[in-house]
Coordinates of C-alpha atoms and ligand atoms in Angstrom, one line a residue:
M1 CA -24.8 2.4 26.5
L2 CA -23.4 5.9 26.1
K3 CA -23.1 7.1 22.6
T4 CA -19.8 8.8 22.1
P5 CA -18.3 9.6 18.7
L6 CA -15.6 7.5 17.3
S7 CA -13.1 10.2 16.5
I8 CA -9.4 10.7 15.7
A9 CA -9.4 13.4 18.4
R10 CA -10.1 10.7 21.1
L11 CA -7.6 8.4 19.5
V12 CA -4.9 11.1 19.7
R13 CA -5.8 12.0 23.3
H14 CA -5.6 8.4 24.3
G15 CA -2.5 7.5 22.4
T16 CA -0.5 10.6 23.4
T17 CA -1.3 10.2 27.2
V18 CA -1.9 6.6 28.0
H19 CA 0.9 5.6 25.6
G20 CA 2.8 8.8 25.9
A21 CA 6.1 6.9 26.4
A22 CA 5.9 5.1 23.0
E23 CA 8.3 6.5 20.4
C24 CA 8.5 7.5 16.8
A25 CA 12.1 7.1 15.5
T26 CA 12.8 8.7 12.0
W27 CA 15.9 7.6 10.0
T28 CA 18.1 10.5 9.0
G29 CA 20.5 8.7 6.8
D30 CA 23.0 7.7 9.5
G31 CA 20.9 7.5 12.6
F32 CA 17.6 8.3 14.2
R33 CA 15.9 11.4 15.5
R34 CA 13.2 10.5 18.1
A35 CA 10.1 11.8 19.7
S36 CA 7.7 10.3 22.3
F37 CA 4.0 10.0 21.5
A38 CA 3.5 12.6 24.3
Q39 CA 5.8 15.0 22.5
L40 CA 4.1 14.3 19.2
G41 CA 0.8 15.1 20.9
R42 CA 2.1 18.5 22.0
R43 CA 3.6 19.2 18.6
A44 CA 0.3 18.2 16.9
A45 CA -1.5 20.8 19.0
Q46 CA 1.1 23.4 18.0
L47 CA 0.6 22.4 14.4
A48 CA -3.1 22.7 14.7
H49 CA -2.8 26.2 16.1
G50 CA -0.4 27.1 13.3
L51 CA -2.8 25.8 10.7
R52 CA -5.7 27.8 12.3
G53 CA -3.5 30.8 12.0
L54 CA -3.2 30.2 8.3
G55 CA -7.0 30.1 8.1
V56 CA -7.7 26.4 8.1
H57 CA -11.3 25.9 9.2
G58 CA -14.2 23.5 8.7
D59 CA -13.4 20.6 6.4
D60 CA -10.6 22.4 4.6
R61 CA -8.1 20.0 3.0
V62 CA -4.6 20.0 4.3
A63 CA -2.4 18.0 2.0
T64 CA 0.9 16.3 2.8
F65 CA 3.7 15.9 0.3
M66 CA 5.9 13.8 2.6
W67 CA 7.7 10.6 3.2
N68 CA 7.1 8.5 6.3
D69 CA 8.5 10.6 9.1
Q70 CA 7.7 12.3 12.4
E71 CA 6.2 15.4 10.9
H72 CA 3.9 13.4 8.7
L73 CA 2.7 11.6 11.8
E74 CA 2.1 14.9 13.5
A75 CA -0.1 15.9 10.5
Y76 CA -1.9 12.6 10.9
F77 CA -2.6 13.5 14.5
A78 CA -3.4 17.2 14.1
V79 CA -5.3 17.7 10.9
P80 CA -8.4 15.4 11.4
S81 CA -8.4 16.2 15.2
M82 CA -8.9 19.9 14.4
G83 CA -11.8 19.0 12.1
A84 CA -10.0 19.5 8.8
V85 CA -9.3 16.7 6.3
L86 CA -5.8 15.2 5.8
H87 CA -5.1 14.6 2.2
T88 CA -2.0 12.4 1.6
L89 CA -0.6 13.3 -1.8
N90 CA 1.4 10.6 -3.6
L91 CA 4.7 12.3 -4.4
R92 CA 5.7 9.6 -6.8
L93 CA 3.0 10.2 -9.3
F94 CA 3.5 12.0 -12.6
P95 CA 3.4 15.8 -12.2
E96 CA 0.1 16.0 -14.3
Q97 CA -1.5 13.5 -11.9
I98 CA -0.4 15.4 -8.8
V99 CA -1.8 18.6 -10.3
Y100 CA -5.1 16.9 -11.1
I101 CA -5.4 15.4 -7.6
A102 CA -4.6 18.5 -5.6
N103 CA -7.0 20.6 -7.7
H104 CA -9.7 17.9 -7.5
A105 CA -9.4 17.7 -3.7
E106 CA -9.2 21.5 -3.5
D107 CA -6.2 21.4 -1.1
S108 CA -5.7 24.7 0.6
V109 CA -2.4 24.0 2.4
I110 CA 0.4 21.7 1.6
L111 CA 2.9 20.4 4.2
C112 CA 6.0 19.4 2.3
D113 CA 9.2 17.6 3.2
G114 CA 12.4 19.5 2.5
S115 CA 13.8 16.7 0.3
V116 CA 10.9 17.0 -2.2
V117 CA 10.7 20.8 -2.5
E118 CA 12.0 20.7 -6.1
L119 CA 9.2 18.2 -7.0
L120 CA 6.5 20.4 -5.6
A121 CA 8.1 23.5 -7.2
G122 CA 7.6 21.9 -10.6
V123 CA 3.8 21.9 -10.2
L124 CA 3.0 24.5 -7.6
D125 CA 1.9 27.3 -9.9
Q126 CA -0.7 24.9 -11.4
L127 CA -2.3 24.2 -8.1
E128 CA -5.4 26.4 -8.1
T129 CA -6.6 26.3 -4.5
V130 CA -3.3 26.1 -2.6
E131 CA -2.6 29.2 -0.6
H132 CA 0.1 28.1 1.8
V133 CA 3.0 25.7 1.6
V134 CA 4.7 24.7 4.9
V135 CA 8.2 23.2 4.5
C136 CA 9.9 20.9 6.9
G137 CA 13.7 20.9 7.5
D138 CA 15.4 24.0 8.9
G139 CA 18.0 24.4 6.2
T140 CA 15.8 23.8 3.2
D141 CA 16.2 26.4 0.4
L142 CA 12.7 27.8 -0.2
G143 CA 13.9 29.5 -3.4
P144 CA 12.4 27.0 -5.9
L145 CA 8.9 27.6 -4.4
E146 CA 9.0 31.4 -4.5
G147 CA 6.8 33.4 -6.9
K148 CA 4.4 30.5 -7.5
G149 CA 1.3 31.9 -6.0
A150 CA 1.5 30.4 -2.5
Q151 CA 2.7 31.9 0.8
L152 CA 5.7 30.0 2.2
H153 CA 6.3 29.0 5.8
R154 CA 8.8 26.9 7.7
Y155 CA 7.3 24.1 9.7
D156 CA 9.2 24.6 12.9
E157 CA 8.6 28.4 12.8
L158 CA 4.9 27.7 12.3
L159 CA 4.9 25.6 15.5
D160 CA 7.3 27.7 17.6
G161 CA 5.8 29.2 20.7
R162 CA 2.3 28.0 20.1
P163 CA 0.2 26.4 23.0
E164 CA 0.9 22.7 23.5
S165 CA -2.7 21.7 23.8
F166 CA -5.7 22.2 21.5
D167 CA -9.4 22.0 22.0
W168 CA -9.8 19.1 19.5
V169 CA -13.0 18.9 17.5
E170 CA -15.2 16.0 18.2
G171 CA -18.4 16.2 16.4
D172 CA -19.9 13.9 13.8
E173 CA -18.1 10.5 13.6
D174 CA -19.2 10.3 10.0
A175 CA -17.4 13.5 9.0
A176 CA -14.5 13.3 6.7
A177 CA -11.1 12.8 8.4
A178 CA -8.7 11.9 5.6
M179 CA -8.5 11.2 1.9
C180 CA -6.4 9.3 -0.4
Y181 CA -6.5 8.9 -4.2
T182 CA -6.2 5.5 -5.9
S183 CA -3.1 4.9 -7.8
G184 CA -5.1 3.5 -10.7
T185 CA -3.0 2.7 -13.8
T186 CA -5.9 3.7 -16.1
G187 CA -8.0 6.8 -16.1
D188 CA -7.9 9.7 -13.6
P189 CA -7.1 8.8 -10.0
K190 CA -10.2 8.6 -7.8
G191 CA -10.5 10.1 -4.3
V192 CA -11.5 7.9 -1.3
V193 CA -12.6 9.8 1.8
Y194 CA -12.2 8.1 5.2
S195 CA -14.5 9.1 8.1
H196 CA -13.5 9.3 11.7
R197 CA -15.6 6.3 12.4
S198 CA -14.1 4.2 9.6
I199 CA -10.6 5.0 10.7
V200 CA -11.2 4.1 14.4
L201 CA -13.0 0.9 13.5
H202 CA -10.3 -0.1 11.0
S203 CA -7.6 0.6 13.6
M204 CA -9.3 -1.7 16.2
A205 CA -9.6 -4.4 13.6
A206 CA -5.9 -4.0 12.5
C207 CA -4.8 -4.5 16.0
M208 CA -6.7 -7.8 16.5
G209 CA -4.5 -10.8 17.1
D210 CA -5.4 -12.4 13.9
A211 CA -4.8 -9.3 11.9
M212 CA -1.5 -7.4 12.6
G213 CA -1.8 -8.1 16.3
L214 CA 0.0 -4.8 17.2
S215 CA 0.6 -4.1 20.9
P216 CA 2.7 -1.9 23.2
R217 CA 5.4 -4.6 23.0
D218 CA 5.8 -4.0 19.3
K219 CA 7.9 -1.6 17.3
A220 CA 6.7 -1.3 13.7
L221 CA 8.8 -0.3 10.8
I222 CA 6.3 1.3 8.4
I223 CA 7.8 1.1 4.9
V224 CA 4.6 1.3 2.9
P225 CA 4.2 5.0 2.3
Q226 CA 1.9 7.1 4.4
F227 CA 0.6 8.4 1.1
H228 CA -0.5 4.9 0.0
A229 CA -3.8 3.8 1.6
M230 CA -2.8 5.5 4.9
A231 CA 0.2 3.3 5.3
W232 CA -2.2 0.4 5.6
G233 CA -3.7 2.0 8.7
M234 CA -0.6 1.2 10.7
P235 CA 0.0 4.8 12.1
Y236 CA -3.5 5.1 13.7
A237 CA -3.4 1.5 14.8
A238 CA -0.1 2.0 16.5
L239 CA -1.4 5.2 18.2
M240 CA -4.4 3.2 19.5
V241 CA -2.3 0.6 21.3
G242 CA 1.0 2.4 21.9
C243 CA 3.1 0.5 19.4
S244 CA 6.4 2.4 18.8
L245 CA 7.1 3.4 15.2
V246 CA 10.2 3.4 13.0
M247 CA 10.0 5.7 10.0
P248 CA 12.3 5.2 7.0
E249 CA 11.8 8.7 5.5
R250 CA 13.0 8.6 1.9
F251 CA 15.6 5.8 2.5
L252 CA 13.7 2.9 1.0
Q253 CA 16.5 0.8 -0.5
P254 CA 17.4 -2.6 1.0
E255 CA 20.7 -1.3 2.5
P256 CA 19.4 1.5 4.7
L257 CA 16.3 -0.5 5.5
L258 CA 18.6 -3.3 6.9
A259 CA 20.6 -0.7 8.8
M260 CA 17.4 0.6 10.4
I261 CA 16.3 -2.9 11.3
E262 CA 19.7 -3.7 12.9
Q263 CA 19.9 -0.5 14.9
E264 CA 16.3 -0.1 16.1
R265 CA 15.3 -3.7 16.2
P266 CA 11.6 -3.5 15.1
T267 CA 9.4 -6.4 15.8
F268 CA 7.0 -5.8 12.9
A269 CA 7.2 -4.2 9.4
G270 CA 4.9 -3.7 6.4
A271 CA 5.8 -3.3 2.7
V272 CA 4.9 -4.4 -0.8
P273 CA 6.5 -7.6 -2.1
T274 CA 9.1 -5.8 -4.3
I275 CA 10.7 -4.2 -1.3
W276 CA 11.1 -7.6 0.4
Q277 CA 12.5 -9.1 -2.7
G278 CA 15.3 -6.5 -2.6
V279 CA 15.9 -7.1 1.1
L280 CA 16.0 -10.8 0.5
T281 CA 18.8 -10.5 -2.0
E282 CA 20.9 -8.6 0.6
L283 CA 20.1 -11.2 3.3
D284 CA 21.0 -14.1 1.0
A285 CA 24.3 -12.4 0.4
G286 CA 25.0 -12.5 4.1
R287 CA 24.3 -8.9 4.9
G288 CA 21.8 -7.7 7.6
D289 CA 20.3 -9.0 10.7
V290 CA 16.5 -9.3 10.8
S291 CA 16.3 -11.4 13.9
S292 CA 14.2 -8.8 15.8
L293 CA 11.2 -9.2 13.4
R294 CA 8.4 -11.4 14.6
E295 CA 6.4 -10.9 11.5
V296 CA 6.1 -8.7 8.4
V297 CA 2.9 -7.9 6.6
V298 CA 3.0 -8.0 2.8
G299 CA 0.2 -6.9 0.5
G300 CA -0.5 -4.4 -2.3
S301 CA 0.1 -7.2 -4.8
A302 CA 0.2 -10.9 -4.6
C303 CA 3.1 -12.1 -2.4
P304 CA 5.0 -14.9 -4.3
P305 CA 5.0 -18.1 -2.1
S306 CA 8.7 -18.5 -2.9
L307 CA 9.4 -15.2 -1.2
M308 CA 7.4 -16.2 1.9
R309 CA 9.3 -19.5 2.2
A310 CA 12.7 -17.9 1.6
F311 CA 12.1 -15.4 4.5
E312 CA 10.9 -18.1 6.9
E313 CA 13.2 -20.9 6.0
R314 CA 16.4 -19.0 5.4
H315 CA 16.0 -16.0 7.7
D316 CA 13.4 -17.0 10.3
V317 CA 11.0 -14.2 9.5
R318 CA 7.3 -14.9 9.2
I319 CA 5.5 -13.2 6.3
L320 CA 1.8 -12.5 6.7
H321 CA -0.1 -12.1 3.5
A322 CA -2.9 -9.6 3.4
W323 CA -5.2 -8.1 0.8
G324 CA -6.7 -4.7 0.6
M325 CA -7.3 -1.6 -1.5
T326 CA -7.4 2.2 -1.0
E327 CA -11.1 1.8 -1.1
T328 CA -11.2 -0.6 1.8
S329 CA -9.0 1.5 4.2
P330 CA -7.2 -0.8 3.2
L331 CA -7.4 -4.1 5.2
G332 CA -9.8 -6.5 3.7
S333 CA -8.5 -10.0 4.4
V334 CA -5.6 -11.6 6.2
A335 CA -4.0 -15.0 5.5
R336 CA -3.6 -16.9 8.9
P337 CA -4.2 -20.6 8.4
P338 CA -6.9 -22.4 10.4
A339 CA -5.6 -23.6 13.8
A340 CA -5.6 -27.3 12.7
A341 CA -3.6 -26.7 9.5
E342 CA 0.1 -27.8 9.6
G343 CA 3.0 -28.2 7.3
E344 CA 2.2 -27.9 3.6
E345 CA -1.5 -27.4 4.2
A346 CA -0.7 -24.4 6.3
W347 CA 1.6 -23.0 3.6
R348 CA -1.2 -23.4 1.1
Y349 CA -3.5 -21.3 3.3
R350 CA -0.8 -18.7 3.9
A351 CA -0.3 -18.2 0.1
T352 CA -3.9 -17.2 -0.3
Q353 CA -5.2 -13.6 0.2
G354 CA -6.7 -14.9 3.4
R355 CA -10.0 -14.7 5.3
P356 CA -12.1 -11.5 5.3
M357 CA -11.8 -9.4 8.4
S358 CA -14.8 -9.4 10.5
A359 CA -17.1 -6.5 9.3
V360 CA -15.9 -6.8 5.8
E361 CA -18.4 -8.9 3.9
C362 CA -17.3 -10.4 0.6
R363 CA -19.0 -12.1 -2.3
L364 CA -18.0 -13.2 -5.8
V365 CA -20.1 -12.3 -8.8
A366 CA -20.0 -14.0 -12.2
E367 CA -20.1 -12.1 -15.5
D368 CA -23.8 -12.8 -15.8
G369 CA -24.4 -11.1 -12.4
S370 CA -25.1 -14.3 -10.4
V371 CA -23.4 -14.9 -7.1
V372 CA -20.8 -17.6 -7.2
P373 CA -20.5 -20.4 -4.6
W374 CA -17.5 -20.7 -2.3
D375 CA -16.3 -24.1 -3.5
D376 CA -12.6 -23.2 -4.3
E377 CA -13.3 -23.6 -8.0
A378 CA -15.9 -21.2 -9.3
V379 CA -14.4 -17.8 -10.1
G380 CA -16.0 -14.3 -10.0
E381 CA -15.4 -10.7 -9.4
L382 CA -14.9 -9.9 -5.7
E383 CA -17.4 -7.4 -4.2
C384 CA -17.1 -6.1 -0.6
R385 CA -19.1 -4.0 1.8
G386 CA -18.5 -2.9 5.4
P387 CA -18.0 0.1 7.7
W388 CA -14.5 0.8 6.3
V389 CA -15.3 0.1 2.7
T390 CA -16.0 3.2 0.6
A391 CA -19.5 3.9 -0.7
A392 CA -18.5 6.4 -3.3
Y393 CA -15.7 8.4 -4.8
H394 CA -15.1 12.0 -4.0
R395 CA -17.0 14.3 -6.4
E396 CA -17.3 11.5 -8.9
D397 CA -20.3 9.6 -10.0
D398 CA -19.0 6.2 -10.9
P399 CA -21.9 3.7 -10.9
E400 CA -19.7 1.1 -12.6
K401 CA -17.7 0.6 -9.4
F402 CA -20.7 -0.1 -7.2
H403 CA -23.3 -2.8 -7.4
D404 CA -26.4 -2.8 -5.1
G405 CA -24.5 -1.3 -2.1
W406 CA -21.3 -3.4 -2.7
L407 CA -18.0 -2.1 -3.9
R408 CA -16.8 -3.8 -7.1
T409 CA -13.1 -4.4 -6.5
G410 CA -12.0 -5.3 -10.0
D411 CA -10.2 -8.4 -8.5
V412 CA -11.1 -11.8 -9.7
G413 CA -10.8 -15.0 -7.6
R414 CA -12.4 -17.8 -5.7
F415 CA -13.2 -18.7 -2.1
T416 CA -12.8 -22.0 -0.2
P417 CA -15.8 -23.2 1.8
D418 CA -14.0 -22.0 4.9
G419 CA -13.6 -18.5 3.6
F420 CA -10.1 -18.2 2.2
L421 CA -9.8 -16.0 -0.9
T422 CA -7.5 -16.8 -3.7
L423 CA -7.2 -13.9 -6.2
T424 CA -6.3 -15.1 -9.6
D425 CA -6.1 -11.7 -11.3
R426 CA -7.2 -8.2 -11.8
A427 CA -10.3 -8.3 -14.0
K428 CA -8.3 -6.5 -16.7
D429 CA -5.3 -8.8 -16.5
V430 CA -7.0 -12.1 -16.8
I431 CA -5.7 -13.9 -20.0
K432 CA -8.5 -15.2 -22.1
S433 CA -7.2 -18.1 -24.1
G434 CA -9.3 -20.4 -26.2
G435 CA -12.4 -19.6 -24.1
E436 CA -10.6 -20.4 -20.9
W437 CA -9.1 -18.1 -18.3
I438 CA -5.4 -18.2 -17.5
S439 CA -4.4 -16.6 -14.2
S440 CA -1.4 -14.3 -14.8
V441 CA -0.7 -14.3 -11.1
S442 CA -0.5 -18.2 -10.8
L443 CA 2.0 -18.2 -13.7
E444 CA 4.0 -15.5 -12.2
N445 CA 4.2 -17.3 -8.8
A446 CA 5.2 -20.5 -10.5
I447 CA 7.9 -18.8 -12.5
M448 CA 9.2 -16.9 -9.5
G449 CA 9.6 -20.3 -7.8
H450 CA 12.6 -20.9 -10.1
P451 CA 15.8 -20.2 -8.1
A452 CA 17.4 -18.2 -11.0
V453 CA 14.4 -15.8 -11.3
A454 CA 14.2 -12.6 -9.4
E455 CA 10.9 -11.3 -10.8
A456 CA 8.3 -12.3 -13.5
A457 CA 5.3 -10.6 -14.9
V458 CA 2.9 -12.2 -17.3
V459 CA 0.5 -10.4 -19.6
G460 CA -1.9 -11.5 -22.3
I461 CA -1.0 -10.7 -25.9
P462 CA -3.2 -11.0 -28.9
D463 CA -3.1 -14.4 -30.7
E464 CA -5.0 -15.2 -33.9
K465 CA -5.8 -18.7 -32.9
W466 CA -6.5 -18.5 -29.2
G467 CA -7.6 -14.9 -28.7
E468 CA -4.8 -14.3 -26.2
R469 CA -1.7 -16.1 -25.0
P470 CA 0.6 -15.4 -22.1
L471 CA 3.8 -13.6 -22.5
A472 CA 6.2 -13.9 -19.6
S473 CA 8.7 -11.1 -18.9
V474 CA 11.4 -12.4 -16.6
V475 CA 14.2 -10.7 -14.6
V476 CA 17.1 -13.2 -14.1
R477 CA 19.2 -13.0 -11.0
E478 CA 22.8 -11.7 -11.4
G479 CA 25.2 -14.4 -12.4
E480 CA 22.5 -16.9 -13.4
D481 CA 21.7 -18.0 -17.0
V482 CA 18.4 -19.4 -18.0
G483 CA 16.4 -19.4 -21.3
P484 CA 12.9 -20.0 -22.4
D485 CA 13.2 -23.8 -22.6
D486 CA 14.6 -24.1 -19.1
L487 CA 11.8 -22.1 -17.6
R488 CA 9.1 -23.8 -19.7
G489 CA 10.5 -27.1 -18.7
Y490 CA 10.5 -26.0 -15.1
L491 CA 6.8 -25.2 -15.3
E492 CA 5.7 -28.4 -16.9
D493 CA 4.7 -30.2 -13.8
K494 CA 3.4 -27.0 -12.1
V495 CA 0.8 -25.6 -14.4
A496 CA -1.7 -27.1 -17.0
R497 CA 0.0 -27.8 -20.3
W498 CA -2.3 -25.4 -22.3
Q499 CA -1.4 -22.6 -20.0
L500 CA 2.4 -22.9 -20.5
P501 CA 3.9 -19.7 -22.0
Q502 CA 5.5 -20.1 -25.3
L503 CA 6.8 -16.5 -25.5
W504 CA 9.4 -15.1 -23.1
A505 CA 11.1 -11.8 -22.8
F506 CA 14.2 -11.3 -20.6
I507 CA 14.2 -7.8 -19.1
D508 CA 16.3 -5.8 -16.6
E509 CA 13.5 -4.8 -14.3
V510 CA 9.7 -5.2 -14.3
P511 CA 8.2 -1.7 -14.6
K512 CA 6.5 -0.6 -11.4
T513 CA 3.7 1.8 -10.5
S514 CA 4.2 4.7 -8.0
V515 CA 3.4 2.3 -5.2
G516 CA 5.6 -0.6 -6.4
K517 CA 3.1 -2.8 -8.2
F518 CA 3.9 -4.5 -11.5
D519 CA 2.8 -2.0 -14.2
K520 CA 1.5 -4.4 -16.8
K521 CA 0.1 -1.6 -18.9
V522 CA 3.7 -0.6 -19.7
L523 CA 4.7 -4.1 -20.6
R524 CA 1.8 -4.5 -23.0
Q525 CA 2.7 -1.2 -24.6
R526 CA 6.4 -2.2 -24.9
F527 CA 5.3 -5.4 -26.6
A528 CA 2.9 -3.5 -28.9
D529 CA 5.8 -1.1 -29.7
E530 CA 8.1 -4.0 -30.4
E531 CA 10.5 -2.9 -27.7
L532 CA 10.6 -6.3 -26.1
E533 CA 12.9 -8.9 -27.4
V534 CA 10.7 -11.9 -27.4
R535 CA 12.1 -15.4 -27.6
S536 CA 10.1 -18.6 -28.2
A537 CA 10.5 -21.8 -26.3
G538 CA 11.0 -25.1 -28.2
Ligands
AMP601 P1 -4.3 0.0 -4.0 O1 -5.6 0.7 -3.9 O2 -3.3 0.8 -4.7 O3 -3.9 -0.4 -2.7 O4 -4.6 -1.3 -4.9 C1 -5.5 -2.3 -4.6 C2 -5.3 -3.4 -5.4 O5 -4.0 -4.1 -5.2 C3 -6.3 -4.6 -5.2 O6 -7.5 -4.3 -5.8 C4 -5.6 -5.8 -5.7 O7 -5.7 -5.8 -7.2 C5 -4.1 -5.5 -5.4 N1 -3.7 -6.2 -4.2 C6 -3.6 -5.7 -2.9 N2 -3.2 -6.7 -2.1 C7 -3.1 -7.8 -2.8 C8 -2.7 -9.1 -2.5 N3 -2.4 -9.5 -1.3 N4 -2.7 -10.0 -3.6 C9 -3.0 -9.7 -4.8 N5 -3.4 -8.4 -5.1 C10 -3.4 -7.5 -4.2

């Protein structure tokens, strides 16, 4: 067979010609602006010329500080295809983390959305390697960015009049194409570098029928940010098969999301569970029409089974549960039940984290280093390897995270004999009580099954007798009234008696990380600082 490199350049050439009629629609607040993939290809070429003009060469890092929108997609197409490295900066991080990441990655150019200019202005003079900032949006005031050590440009002016084709670089398929930092809640964020090969292979896998099954007949609403694990690989997967895209820009609240869904009628969408929880509240109140959606993929944290059921049974939308990490590009496993499973059995499979994607090998390792059997009982830390699983962190020697050529995920769980993974916790969130492990995730799922509960997060707190005991922090739905005894009573036939939480805190909102996961570190701290009003059951 011919050996041709797997490259983003080829992906872009294919997607913008063969699928040139597919579209990207970006929400503006009261409607959409649109461009075809063919137009995006021409604009990507202009952007590449513009960036060359600014001195971008070799594997220079071009960062994006952007929401999900057309220009961000143009950067996805242009930067790796010109041989440079696309670095998607998470604009929701604390300023110190943004500074750390941009300096660590040695970004030379930042492409910035007009709506976040002020955010960037707050850190720009601390970014040691950034020479140019390119701002999208004609009318944006560049004033806040002035005098901070970088040359300023306007995006459209940078593109204006440039040639609409570019001699894309296709060299080494193992070369760096893009990078993304983990949103770790402890320690400094770590950089994961994706190669051209890993991205192309991951895109193919993402499009497989039993993964997202994207096709030219789909229109995907990409809610998960492009700065979070490459929007779960959806932009490149869509480019590969000509799936049109709907981009929400900064409008990520339930109301505008529902307006977008009603107007543009996407068939597919992807977001973390907390986004869908908000959308569900609106739908349950009779607002919104989601009948166009054939399926939505949910991951990033465990999807409560109650959320899946509510969407399917009340609103006829199928939720597909998937697991992954920044380090795994991110798709690792997808929960589609075996063909023969029906009814309750199918639901049980769908609530798991699913079966590993082909090419992603998984194993479970016990604390003593032995490999754990797949018997749906024995629990261990999940380790993975495969062509889109990272082998290292950027400029970071971190032997703790790797084990004989496998990535240590920090997730703890079990496998059924037929290969379905159930994650019971992050290694650091497992509650160790009286020598036994309590899964905080199982407790959360059980509590969130109560109709009056909107959200629940469980953390282990120190206990003299047991070592640790679970503390449940609960957000009660508006207009509902439940106390510790109601909830404990509700759990009695759902979880083992010794696991039942005694201590309950009722809070307004579960604190979240920059990418919408429950931030249990904050809850533990609030408890330690005696900021939580804790009530006891019984
Ligand atoms: P990130 O790199 O920010 O995407 O975070 C990856 C981590 O999110 C994983 O290691 C898991 O702990 C968690 N995660 C992702 N998907 C799921 C899921 N479906 N269920 C439970 N945890 C998940």
